Amino acid sequence: MDKKDEGINRDLGWVVLFLVILGVMWYTQGGNFNLSPFKDNIILNPPQKDADRASFETITTPSSKSEPPAPSTDSLFKNKISLSSRAVATNQPDKEYISFRVSSENKEAVNVTGWTFQNKKGLKAVIGKGSVLPFLASVNPESDIFLEPGAEAMVITGKSLVQTSFRLNICTGYFNQSKNFIPSLPEQCPDPEEIAQKQNLYRIDDDLCFNHVKSLSRCIMPLNAPYGISNDCQNFLSEHINYNGCVNDYKKEENFYSKDWRIYLRRDSEFWKERYETIILLDKEGKIVSELSY
């Protein structure tokens, strides 16, 4: 082999070596058609697709959290007030009444002004304001009605004979003499003889006066004095044996006020059915305080 042939073979060897090296590099780099991205996504990582789907479902699936409980329809005064049906078998609103009582275990007075009565038809009547110290033939100032623990309120459908709801006291029994209250007012007025002692009536020497005072009943204002009675005795009767005099004499006494009230709904027609009725008492928020069916 001449030198020319040896040069050609040597060059060809270098070319072959270069191609071998290039082929090794091509092979180690995956060649011109690198399938690894496809293999990774399609074959090697199917769990990733499941994770993506789970993530999507977590976002799009409605929350399985429980809904918050519905607001209670019961009042905070539930079980602290008890209803009672009384005279409901009438079509006369002034004679129709029910009652409710505040539990004696309640710790404080309850403001019932703004509370509502509702009948089976859904009609409503609101409790208004009242007078703590009422007077006949007078404009009585009104304020919110507070019922103390143990207090009972008679609720009359019609209108008040003193033009307002009112709190009872030891003198209100005098109202029965000139007005027909239904139900009648308790007659707990001081005994006239007790009043005579309180006012030191016995300082005068007048047997006729003493005997007349002893004959008087509680809560009855004497309309006619016996003949021959003294002026002092007449003054005593006119100043003390009546509602105004009773109030002036006893309003500062500890037991002057009763806990009980007479509340008037001031309606012109009856409110409760004679039978198959439902009485519902609602507080200012419209929540049920007490309920009674008959």
PDB file of C-alpha atoms in Angstrom:
ATOM      1  CA  MET A   1       0.000   0.000   0.000  1.00  0.00           C
ATOM      2  CA  ASP A   2       1.461   3.254  -1.052  1.00  0.00           C
ATOM      3  CA  LYS A   3       1.513   6.341   1.034  1.00  0.00           C
ATOM      4  CA  LYS A   4      -1.501   7.815  -0.731  1.00  0.00           C
ATOM      5  CA  ASP A   5      -3.659   4.843   0.203  1.00  0.00           C
ATOM      6  CA  GLU A   6      -2.425   4.971   3.801  1.00  0.00           C
ATOM      7  CA  GLY A   7      -3.474   8.627   4.052  1.00  0.00           C
ATOM      8  CA  ILE A   8      -6.915   7.842   2.728  1.00  0.00           C
ATOM      9  CA  ASN A   9      -7.400   4.971   5.165  1.00  0.00           C
ATOM     10  CA  ARG A  10      -6.234   7.118   8.031  1.00  0.00           C
ATOM     11  CA  ASP A  11      -8.640   9.889   7.121  1.00  0.00           C
ATOM     12  CA  LEU A  12     -11.436   7.370   6.710  1.00  0.00           C
ATOM     13  CA  GLY A  13     -10.677   6.015  10.161  1.00  0.00           C
ATOM     14  CA  TRP A  14     -10.964   9.439  11.628  1.00  0.00           C
ATOM     15  CA  VAL A  15     -14.275   9.939   9.875  1.00  0.00           C
ATOM     16  CA  VAL A  16     -15.537   6.601  11.195  1.00  0.00           C
ATOM     17  CA  LEU A  17     -14.372   7.455  14.701  1.00  0.00           C
ATOM     18  CA  PHE A  18     -16.048  10.838  14.454  1.00  0.00           C
ATOM     19  CA  LEU A  19     -19.274   9.224  13.287  1.00  0.00           C
ATOM     20  CA  VAL A  20     -19.104   6.653  16.113  1.00  0.00           C
ATOM     21  CA  ILE A  21     -18.611   9.420  18.672  1.00  0.00           C
ATOM     22  CA  LEU A  22     -21.447  11.408  17.090  1.00  0.00           C
ATOM     23  CA  GLY A  23     -23.667   8.328  17.150  1.00  0.00           C
ATOM     24  CA  VAL A  24     -22.935   7.741  20.819  1.00  0.00           C
ATOM     25  CA  MET A  25     -23.786  11.346  21.609  1.00  0.00           C
ATOM     26  CA  TRP A  26     -26.986  11.115  19.542  1.00  0.00           C
ATOM     27  CA  TYR A  27     -27.967   7.939  21.382  1.00  0.00           C
ATOM     28  CA  THR A  28     -27.246   9.298  24.846  1.00  0.00           C
ATOM     29  CA  GLN A  29     -29.243  12.435  24.086  1.00  0.00           C
ATOM     30  CA  GLY A  30     -32.224  10.447  22.885  1.00  0.00           C
ATOM     31  CA  GLY A  31     -31.773  11.168  19.250  1.00  0.00           C
ATOM     32  CA  ASN A  32     -33.690  13.717  17.256  1.00  0.00           C
ATOM     33  CA  PHE A  33     -37.103  12.257  18.453  1.00  0.00           C
ATOM     34  CA  ASN A  34     -36.987  12.660  22.204  1.00  0.00           C
ATOM     35  CA  LEU A  35     -40.045  10.809  23.567  1.00  0.00           C
ATOM     36  CA  SER A  36     -39.369  11.426  27.243  1.00  0.00           C
ATOM     37  CA  PRO A  37     -41.828  14.373  27.648  1.00  0.00           C
ATOM     38  CA  PHE A  38     -44.620  12.286  26.168  1.00  0.00           C
ATOM     39  CA  LYS A  39     -43.632   9.250  28.186  1.00  0.00           C
ATOM     40  CA  ASP A  40     -43.588  11.331  31.344  1.00  0.00           C
ATOM     41  CA  ASN A  41     -47.023  12.823  30.743  1.00  0.00           C
ATOM     42  CA  ILE A  42     -48.828   9.914  29.159  1.00  0.00           C
ATOM     43  CA  ILE A  43     -47.293   6.777  30.596  1.00  0.00           C
ATOM     44  CA  LEU A  44     -45.242   7.510  33.615  1.00  0.00           C
ATOM     45  CA  ASN A  45     -47.496   9.994  35.469  1.00  0.00           C
ATOM     46  CA  PRO A  46     -51.160   8.908  35.239  1.00  0.00           C
ATOM     47  CA  PRO A  47     -51.602   9.520  39.016  1.00  0.00           C
ATOM     48  CA  GLN A  48     -50.932  13.199  38.348  1.00  0.00           C
ATOM     49  CA  LYS A  49     -54.068  13.287  36.193  1.00  0.00           C
ATOM     50  CA  ASP A  50     -56.084  11.823  39.080  1.00  0.00           C
ATOM     51  CA  ALA A  51     -54.663  14.393  41.456  1.00  0.00           C
ATOM     52  CA  ASP A  52     -55.578  17.169  39.018  1.00  0.00           C
ATOM     53  CA  ARG A  53     -59.097  15.788  38.687  1.00  0.00           C
ATOM     54  CA  ALA A  54     -59.462  15.536  42.467  1.00  0.00           C
ATOM     55  CA  SER A  55     -58.290  19.114  42.801  1.00  0.00           C
ATOM     56  CA  PHE A  56     -60.845  20.210  40.198  1.00  0.00           C
ATOM     57  CA  GLU A  57     -63.612  18.306  41.913  1.00  0.00           C
ATOM     58  CA  THR A  58     -62.652  19.852  45.234  1.00  0.00           C
ATOM     59  CA  ILE A  59     -63.093  23.285  43.719  1.00  0.00           C
ATOM     60  CA  THR A  60     -66.297  22.652  41.795  1.00  0.00           C
ATOM     61  CA  THR A  61     -68.177  20.280  44.123  1.00  0.00           C
ATOM     62  CA  PRO A  62     -70.614  22.128  46.463  1.00  0.00           C
ATOM     63  CA  SER A  63     -69.495  22.323  50.077  1.00  0.00           C
ATOM     64  CA  SER A  64     -70.601  19.438  52.224  1.00  0.00           C
ATOM     65  CA  LYS A  65     -70.517  21.539  55.423  1.00  0.00           C
ATOM     66  CA  SER A  66     -73.756  21.428  57.470  1.00  0.00           C
ATOM     67  CA  GLU A  67     -76.017  24.458  57.248  1.00  0.00           C
ATOM     68  CA  PRO A  68     -76.237  26.664  60.386  1.00  0.00           C
ATOM     69  CA  PRO A  69     -79.349  25.966  62.498  1.00  0.00           C
ATOM     70  CA  ALA A  70     -82.416  28.058  61.714  1.00  0.00           C
ATOM     71  CA  PRO A  71     -83.046  30.943  64.140  1.00  0.00           C
ATOM     72  CA  SER A  72     -85.307  29.947  67.025  1.00  0.00           C
ATOM     73  CA  THR A  73     -88.907  31.161  66.900  1.00  0.00           C
ATOM     74  CA  ASP A  74     -89.132  31.029  70.705  1.00  0.00           C
ATOM     75  CA  SER A  75     -88.726  34.141  72.842  1.00  0.00           C
ATOM     76  CA  LEU A  76     -86.226  34.524  75.661  1.00  0.00           C
ATOM     77  CA  PHE A  77     -89.333  34.770  77.851  1.00  0.00           C
ATOM     78  CA  LYS A  78     -90.567  31.325  76.811  1.00  0.00           C
ATOM     79  CA  ASN A  79     -91.700  29.326  79.896  1.00  0.00           C
ATOM     80  CA  LYS A  80     -91.580  32.510  81.995  1.00  0.00           C
ATOM     81  CA  ILE A  81     -95.092  33.604  81.012  1.00  0.00           C
ATOM     82  CA  SER A  82     -98.239  31.454  81.275  1.00  0.00           C
ATOM     83  CA  LEU A  83    -101.512  32.156  79.429  1.00  0.00           C
ATOM     84  CA  SER A  84    -105.020  31.428  80.645  1.00  0.00           C
ATOM     85  CA  SER A  85    -108.345  31.732  78.844  1.00  0.00           C
ATOM     86  CA  ARG A  86    -111.047  33.354  80.952  1.00  0.00           C
ATOM     87  CA  ALA A  87    -114.227  34.894  79.513  1.00  0.00           C
ATOM     88  CA  VAL A  88    -114.015  34.264  75.780  1.00  0.00           C
ATOM     89  CA  ALA A  89    -117.534  32.962  75.179  1.00  0.00           C
ATOM     90  CA  THR A  90    -118.928  36.402  74.344  1.00  0.00           C
ATOM     91  CA  ASN A  91    -119.265  38.727  71.366  1.00  0.00           C
ATOM     92  CA  GLN A  92    -118.937  41.839  73.557  1.00  0.00           C
ATOM     93  CA  PRO A  93    -115.357  43.115  73.553  1.00  0.00           C
ATOM     94  CA  ASP A  94    -115.734  44.864  76.916  1.00  0.00           C
ATOM     95  CA  LYS A  95    -116.634  41.524  78.523  1.00  0.00           C
ATOM     96  CA  GLU A  96    -114.107  39.382  76.664  1.00  0.00           C
ATOM     97  CA  TYR A  97    -110.833  38.826  78.471  1.00  0.00           C
ATOM     98  CA  ILE A  98    -107.920  36.460  78.973  1.00  0.00           C
ATOM     99  CA  SER A  99    -104.994  36.623  81.375  1.00  0.00           C
ATOM    100  CA  PHE A 100    -101.314  35.880  81.587  1.00  0.00           C
ATOM    101  CA  ARG A 101     -98.959  35.632  84.526  1.00  0.00           C
ATOM    102  CA  VAL A 102     -95.237  36.232  84.971  1.00  0.00           C
ATOM    103  CA  SER A 103     -93.442  33.405  86.740  1.00  0.00           C
ATOM    104  CA  SER A 104     -92.586  34.215  90.342  1.00  0.00           C
ATOM    105  CA  GLU A 105     -89.154  32.716  89.613  1.00  0.00           C
ATOM    106  CA  ASN A 106     -88.386  35.483  87.143  1.00  0.00           C
ATOM    107  CA  LYS A 107     -85.657  37.724  88.499  1.00  0.00           C
ATOM    108  CA  GLU A 108     -86.835  41.094  87.196  1.00  0.00           C
ATOM    109  CA  ALA A 109     -89.852  42.962  85.879  1.00  0.00           C
ATOM    110  CA  VAL A 110     -90.825  42.380  82.257  1.00  0.00           C
ATOM    111  CA  ASN A 111     -91.690  45.223  79.894  1.00  0.00           C
ATOM    112  CA  VAL A 112     -94.695  43.952  77.897  1.00  0.00           C
ATOM    113  CA  THR A 113     -95.493  47.148  75.996  1.00  0.00           C
ATOM    114  CA  GLY A 114     -95.117  46.345  72.303  1.00  0.00           C
ATOM    115  CA  TRP A 115     -95.898  42.650  72.767  1.00  0.00           C
ATOM    116  CA  THR A 116     -98.610  41.255  70.502  1.00  0.00           C
ATOM    117  CA  PHE A 117    -101.549  38.892  70.835  1.00  0.00           C
ATOM    118  CA  GLN A 118    -102.421  36.813  67.790  1.00  0.00           C
ATOM    119  CA  ASN A 119    -105.503  34.690  67.213  1.00  0.00           C
ATOM    120  CA  LYS A 120    -106.028  31.641  65.016  1.00  0.00           C
ATOM    121  CA  LYS A 121    -106.955  33.801  62.026  1.00  0.00           C
ATOM    122  CA  GLY A 122    -103.633  35.596  62.252  1.00  0.00           C
ATOM    123  CA  LEU A 123    -105.153  38.878  63.456  1.00  0.00           C
ATOM    124  CA  LYS A 124    -102.960  40.804  65.885  1.00  0.00           C
ATOM    125  CA  ALA A 125    -103.507  43.257  68.744  1.00  0.00           C
ATOM    126  CA  VAL A 126    -100.618  45.138  70.343  1.00  0.00           C
ATOM    127  CA  ILE A 127    -100.218  45.849  74.061  1.00  0.00           C
ATOM    128  CA  GLY A 128     -99.871  49.596  74.483  1.00  0.00           C
ATOM    129  CA  LYS A 129     -98.835  51.743  77.412  1.00  0.00           C
ATOM    130  CA  GLY A 130    -100.674  52.181  80.703  1.00  0.00           C
ATOM    131  CA  SER A 131    -101.028  54.299  83.810  1.00  0.00           C
ATOM    132  CA  VAL A 132     -99.295  53.327  87.041  1.00  0.00           C
ATOM    133  CA  LEU A 133    -101.645  55.488  89.133  1.00  0.00           C
ATOM    134  CA  PRO A 134    -105.041  55.984  87.429  1.00  0.00           C
ATOM    135  CA  PHE A 135    -107.801  58.452  88.265  1.00  0.00           C
ATOM    136  CA  LEU A 136    -111.426  58.631  87.148  1.00  0.00           C
ATOM    137  CA  ALA A 137    -112.534  61.545  84.967  1.00  0.00           C
ATOM    138  CA  SER A 138    -108.950  62.530  84.343  1.00  0.00           C
ATOM    139  CA  VAL A 139    -106.329  62.318  81.598  1.00  0.00           C
ATOM    140  CA  ASN A 140    -103.948  59.696  82.916  1.00  0.00           C
ATOM    141  CA  PRO A 141    -100.250  59.878  81.968  1.00  0.00           C
ATOM    142  CA  GLU A 142     -99.040  56.661  80.343  1.00  0.00           C
ATOM    143  CA  SER A 143     -95.751  54.773  80.337  1.00  0.00           C
ATOM    144  CA  ASP A 144     -94.494  51.305  79.428  1.00  0.00           C
ATOM    145  CA  ILE A 145     -96.128  48.462  81.334  1.00  0.00           C
ATOM    146  CA  PHE A 146     -93.720  46.497  83.533  1.00  0.00           C
ATOM    147  CA  LEU A 147     -94.947  43.287  85.136  1.00  0.00           C
ATOM    148  CA  GLU A 148     -93.119  42.191  88.252  1.00  0.00           C
ATOM    149  CA  PRO A 149     -92.389  38.522  89.051  1.00  0.00           C
ATOM    150  CA  GLY A 150     -95.635  36.845  90.079  1.00  0.00           C
ATOM    151  CA  ALA A 151     -97.812  39.560  88.520  1.00  0.00           C
ATOM    152  CA  GLU A 152    -101.010  38.750  86.621  1.00  0.00           C
ATOM    153  CA  ALA A 153    -102.425  40.852  83.806  1.00  0.00           C
ATOM    154  CA  MET A 154    -106.088  40.646  82.858  1.00  0.00           C
ATOM    155  CA  VAL A 155    -106.291  41.484  79.158  1.00  0.00           C
ATOM    156  CA  ILE A 156    -109.665  42.892  78.134  1.00  0.00           C
ATOM    157  CA  THR A 157    -110.416  43.096  74.426  1.00  0.00           C
ATOM    158  CA  GLY A 158    -112.465  46.305  74.662  1.00  0.00           C
ATOM    159  CA  LYS A 159    -111.838  49.816  75.948  1.00  0.00           C
ATOM    160  CA  SER A 160    -110.986  50.979  79.446  1.00  0.00           C
ATOM    161  CA  LEU A 161    -113.483  52.830  81.623  1.00  0.00           C
ATOM    162  CA  VAL A 162    -110.619  55.065  82.764  1.00  0.00           C
ATOM    163  CA  GLN A 163    -109.350  55.469  79.170  1.00  0.00           C
ATOM    164  CA  THR A 164    -106.139  53.545  79.793  1.00  0.00           C
ATOM    165  CA  SER A 165    -104.646  50.288  80.976  1.00  0.00           C
ATOM    166  CA  PHE A 166    -103.747  50.587  84.640  1.00  0.00           C
ATOM    167  CA  ARG A 167    -101.991  49.031  87.593  1.00  0.00           C
ATOM    168  CA  LEU A 168    -104.135  48.003  90.547  1.00  0.00           C
ATOM    169  CA  ASN A 169    -103.611  49.418  94.014  1.00  0.00           C
ATOM    170  CA  ILE A 170    -105.340  49.097  97.380  1.00  0.00           C
ATOM    171  CA  CYS A 171    -107.697  51.941  96.471  1.00  0.00           C
ATOM    172  CA  THR A 172    -108.879  50.976  92.958  1.00  0.00           C
ATOM    173  CA  GLY A 173    -111.747  48.969  94.458  1.00  0.00           C
ATOM    174  CA  TYR A 174    -113.581  52.314  94.816  1.00  0.00           C
ATOM    175  CA  PHE A 175    -113.946  52.348  91.009  1.00  0.00           C
ATOM    176  CA  ASN A 176    -116.498  49.519  91.228  1.00  0.00           C
ATOM    177  CA  GLN A 177    -118.998  51.820  92.875  1.00  0.00           C
ATOM    178  CA  SER A 178    -119.479  54.044  89.838  1.00  0.00           C
ATOM    179  CA  LYS A 179    -118.209  51.886  86.958  1.00  0.00           C
ATOM    180  CA  ASN A 180    -119.066  48.367  85.867  1.00  0.00           C
ATOM    181  CA  PHE A 181    -115.625  46.828  85.467  1.00  0.00           C
ATOM    182  CA  ILE A 182    -115.504  43.353  83.977  1.00  0.00           C
ATOM    183  CA  PRO A 183    -114.004  41.521  85.678  1.00  0.00           C
ATOM    184  CA  SER A 184    -114.726  43.515  88.807  1.00  0.00           C
ATOM    185  CA  LEU A 185    -111.766  45.071  90.586  1.00  0.00           C
ATOM    186  CA  PRO A 186    -110.497  43.561  93.854  1.00  0.00           C
ATOM    187  CA  GLU A 187    -111.905  45.403  96.848  1.00  0.00           C
ATOM    188  CA  GLN A 188    -108.910  45.621  99.138  1.00  0.00           C
ATOM    189  CA  CYS A 189    -109.390  49.173 100.351  1.00  0.00           C
ATOM    190  CA  PRO A 190    -108.460  50.055 103.926  1.00  0.00           C
ATOM    191  CA  ASP A 191    -111.294  49.580 106.408  1.00  0.00           C
ATOM    192  CA  PRO A 192    -113.019  52.919 107.204  1.00  0.00           C
ATOM    193  CA  GLU A 193    -112.529  52.353 110.926  1.00  0.00           C
ATOM    194  CA  GLU A 194    -108.801  51.876 110.318  1.00  0.00           C
ATOM    195  CA  ILE A 195    -108.785  55.143 108.366  1.00  0.00           C
ATOM    196  CA  ALA A 196    -110.541  56.892 111.249  1.00  0.00           C
ATOM    197  CA  GLN A 197    -107.815  55.751 113.627  1.00  0.00           C
ATOM    198  CA  LYS A 198    -105.104  56.787 111.176  1.00  0.00           C
ATOM    199  CA  GLN A 199    -106.620  60.270 110.923  1.00  0.00           C
ATOM    200  CA  ASN A 200    -107.208  60.514 114.676  1.00  0.00           C
ATOM    201  CA  LEU A 201    -110.927  60.960 114.185  1.00  0.00           C
ATOM    202  CA  TYR A 202    -111.558  59.815 117.761  1.00  0.00           C
ATOM    203  CA  ARG A 203    -110.276  63.099 119.085  1.00  0.00           C
ATOM    204  CA  ILE A 204    -113.800  64.462 118.631  1.00  0.00           C
ATOM    205  CA  ASP A 205    -116.635  63.427 120.924  1.00  0.00           C
ATOM    206  CA  ASP A 206    -119.224  62.305 118.384  1.00  0.00           C
ATOM    207  CA  ASP A 207    -120.815  58.895 118.930  1.00  0.00           C
ATOM    208  CA  LEU A 208    -123.066  59.374 115.907  1.00  0.00           C
ATOM    209  CA  CYS A 209    -120.008  59.819 113.682  1.00  0.00           C
ATOM    210  CA  PHE A 210    -118.218  56.788 115.127  1.00  0.00           C
ATOM    211  CA  ASN A 211    -121.215  54.545 114.656  1.00  0.00           C
ATOM    212  CA  HIS A 212    -121.652  55.734 111.094  1.00  0.00           C
ATOM    213  CA  VAL A 213    -117.998  55.092 110.226  1.00  0.00           C
ATOM    214  CA  LYS A 214    -118.203  51.571 111.682  1.00  0.00           C
ATOM    215  CA  SER A 215    -121.220  50.826 109.469  1.00  0.00           C
ATOM    216  CA  LEU A 216    -119.372  51.667 106.248  1.00  0.00           C
ATOM    217  CA  SER A 217    -118.044  48.937 103.956  1.00  0.00           C
ATOM    218  CA  ARG A 218    -114.645  48.865 102.309  1.00  0.00           C
ATOM    219  CA  CYS A 219    -114.314  50.653  98.963  1.00  0.00           C
ATOM    220  CA  ILE A 220    -117.675  52.416  99.329  1.00  0.00           C
ATOM    221  CA  MET A 221    -117.789  56.191  99.290  1.00  0.00           C
ATOM    222  CA  PRO A 222    -120.709  57.361 101.509  1.00  0.00           C
ATOM    223  CA  LEU A 223    -123.166  59.356  99.421  1.00  0.00           C
ATOM    224  CA  ASN A 224    -125.436  60.502 102.250  1.00  0.00           C
ATOM    225  CA  ALA A 225    -124.431  61.320 105.826  1.00  0.00           C
ATOM    226  CA  PRO A 226    -126.956  60.733 108.628  1.00  0.00           C
ATOM    227  CA  TYR A 227    -128.897  63.717 109.923  1.00  0.00           C
ATOM    228  CA  GLY A 228    -127.200  65.590 112.746  1.00  0.00           C
ATOM    229  CA  ILE A 229    -123.658  64.466 111.966  1.00  0.00           C
ATOM    230  CA  SER A 230    -120.978  66.994 112.876  1.00  0.00           C
ATOM    231  CA  ASN A 231    -119.029  69.108 110.387  1.00  0.00           C
ATOM    232  CA  ASP A 232    -115.786  67.430 111.485  1.00  0.00           C
ATOM    233  CA  CYS A 233    -117.256  64.053 110.669  1.00  0.00           C
ATOM    234  CA  GLN A 234    -118.558  65.241 107.278  1.00  0.00           C
ATOM    235  CA  ASN A 235    -115.124  66.639 106.442  1.00  0.00           C
ATOM    236  CA  PHE A 236    -113.515  63.347 107.410  1.00  0.00           C
ATOM    237  CA  LEU A 237    -115.846  61.390 105.110  1.00  0.00           C
ATOM    238  CA  SER A 238    -115.395  63.693 102.111  1.00  0.00           C
ATOM    239  CA  GLU A 239    -111.621  63.876 102.482  1.00  0.00           C
ATOM    240  CA  HIS A 240    -110.763  60.242 103.256  1.00  0.00           C
ATOM    241  CA  ILE A 241    -113.513  57.731 102.419  1.00  0.00           C
ATOM    242  CA  ASN A 242    -113.168  57.781  98.618  1.00  0.00           C
ATOM    243  CA  TYR A 243    -110.589  56.949  95.967  1.00  0.00           C
ATOM    244  CA  ASN A 244    -108.714  60.261  95.916  1.00  0.00           C
ATOM    245  CA  GLY A 245    -108.564  60.422  99.690  1.00  0.00           C
ATOM    246  CA  CYS A 246    -107.410  56.817  99.885  1.00  0.00           C
ATOM    247  CA  VAL A 247    -104.602  57.525  97.408  1.00  0.00           C
ATOM    248  CA  ASN A 248    -103.468  60.598  99.343  1.00  0.00           C
ATOM    249  CA  ASP A 249    -103.469  58.670 102.625  1.00  0.00           C
ATOM    250  CA  TYR A 250    -101.796  55.456 101.465  1.00  0.00           C
ATOM    251  CA  LYS A 251     -99.763  56.046  98.302  1.00  0.00           C
ATOM    252  CA  LYS A 252     -96.516  56.108 100.264  1.00  0.00           C
ATOM    253  CA  GLU A 253     -97.258  52.845 102.038  1.00  0.00           C
ATOM    254  CA  GLU A 254     -95.121  49.861 101.034  1.00  0.00           C
ATOM    255  CA  ASN A 255     -98.138  47.721 100.142  1.00  0.00           C
ATOM    256  CA  PHE A 256    -100.001  50.429  98.198  1.00  0.00           C
ATOM    257  CA  TYR A 257     -99.412  49.021  94.722  1.00  0.00           C
ATOM    258  CA  SER A 258    -100.525  45.610  93.584  1.00  0.00           C
ATOM    259  CA  LYS A 259     -98.367  43.663  91.148  1.00  0.00           C
ATOM    260  CA  ASP A 260    -101.391  43.087  88.907  1.00  0.00           C
ATOM    261  CA  TRP A 261    -102.569  45.071  85.895  1.00  0.00           C
ATOM    262  CA  ARG A 262    -105.651  45.535  83.750  1.00  0.00           C
ATOM    263  CA  ILE A 263    -104.601  45.766  80.100  1.00  0.00           C
ATOM    264  CA  TYR A 264    -107.038  46.903  77.395  1.00  0.00           C
ATOM    265  CA  LEU A 265    -106.600  46.108  73.700  1.00  0.00           C
ATOM    266  CA  ARG A 266    -109.090  48.887  72.814  1.00  0.00           C
ATOM    267  CA  ARG A 267    -110.889  46.942  70.093  1.00  0.00           C
ATOM    268  CA  ASP A 268    -114.469  47.550  68.973  1.00  0.00           C
ATOM    269  CA  SER A 269    -115.208  43.885  68.270  1.00  0.00           C
ATOM    270  CA  GLU A 270    -114.428  40.519  69.840  1.00  0.00           C
ATOM    271  CA  PHE A 271    -111.012  39.017  69.183  1.00  0.00           C
ATOM    272  CA  TRP A 272    -111.189  35.430  70.432  1.00  0.00           C
ATOM    273  CA  LYS A 273    -113.453  32.653  69.187  1.00  0.00           C
ATOM    274  CA  GLU A 274    -115.728  30.880  71.655  1.00  0.00           C
ATOM    275  CA  ARG A 275    -114.136  27.521  70.823  1.00  0.00           C
ATOM    276  CA  TYR A 276    -111.316  26.006  68.766  1.00  0.00           C
ATOM    277  CA  GLU A 277    -109.163  29.064  69.258  1.00  0.00           C
ATOM    278  CA  THR A 278    -105.405  29.495  69.581  1.00  0.00           C
ATOM    279  CA  ILE A 279    -104.000  32.313  71.711  1.00  0.00           C
ATOM    280  CA  ILE A 280    -100.418  33.305  70.881  1.00  0.00           C
ATOM    281  CA  LEU A 281     -98.409  35.905  72.758  1.00  0.00           C
ATOM    282  CA  LEU A 282     -95.428  37.351  70.852  1.00  0.00           C
ATOM    283  CA  ASP A 283     -92.636  39.551  72.152  1.00  0.00           C
ATOM    284  CA  LYS A 284     -91.359  42.722  70.472  1.00  0.00           C
ATOM    285  CA  GLU A 285     -89.249  40.656  68.072  1.00  0.00           C
ATOM    286  CA  GLY A 286     -92.258  38.614  67.002  1.00  0.00           C
ATOM    287  CA  LYS A 287     -91.042  35.487  68.803  1.00  0.00           C
ATOM    288  CA  ILE A 288     -93.410  33.190  70.683  1.00  0.00           C
ATOM    289  CA  VAL A 289     -93.629  33.858  74.419  1.00  0.00           C
ATOM    290  CA  SER A 290     -96.567  31.586  75.179  1.00  0.00           C
ATOM    291  CA  GLU A 291     -99.287  29.713  73.318  1.00  0.00           C
ATOM    292  CA  LEU A 292    -102.626  28.254  74.375  1.00  0.00           C
ATOM    293  CA  SER A 293    -105.327  26.367  72.477  1.00  0.00           C
ATOM    294  CA  TYR A 294    -108.852  25.560  73.657  1.00  0.00           C
TER     295      TYR A 294
END
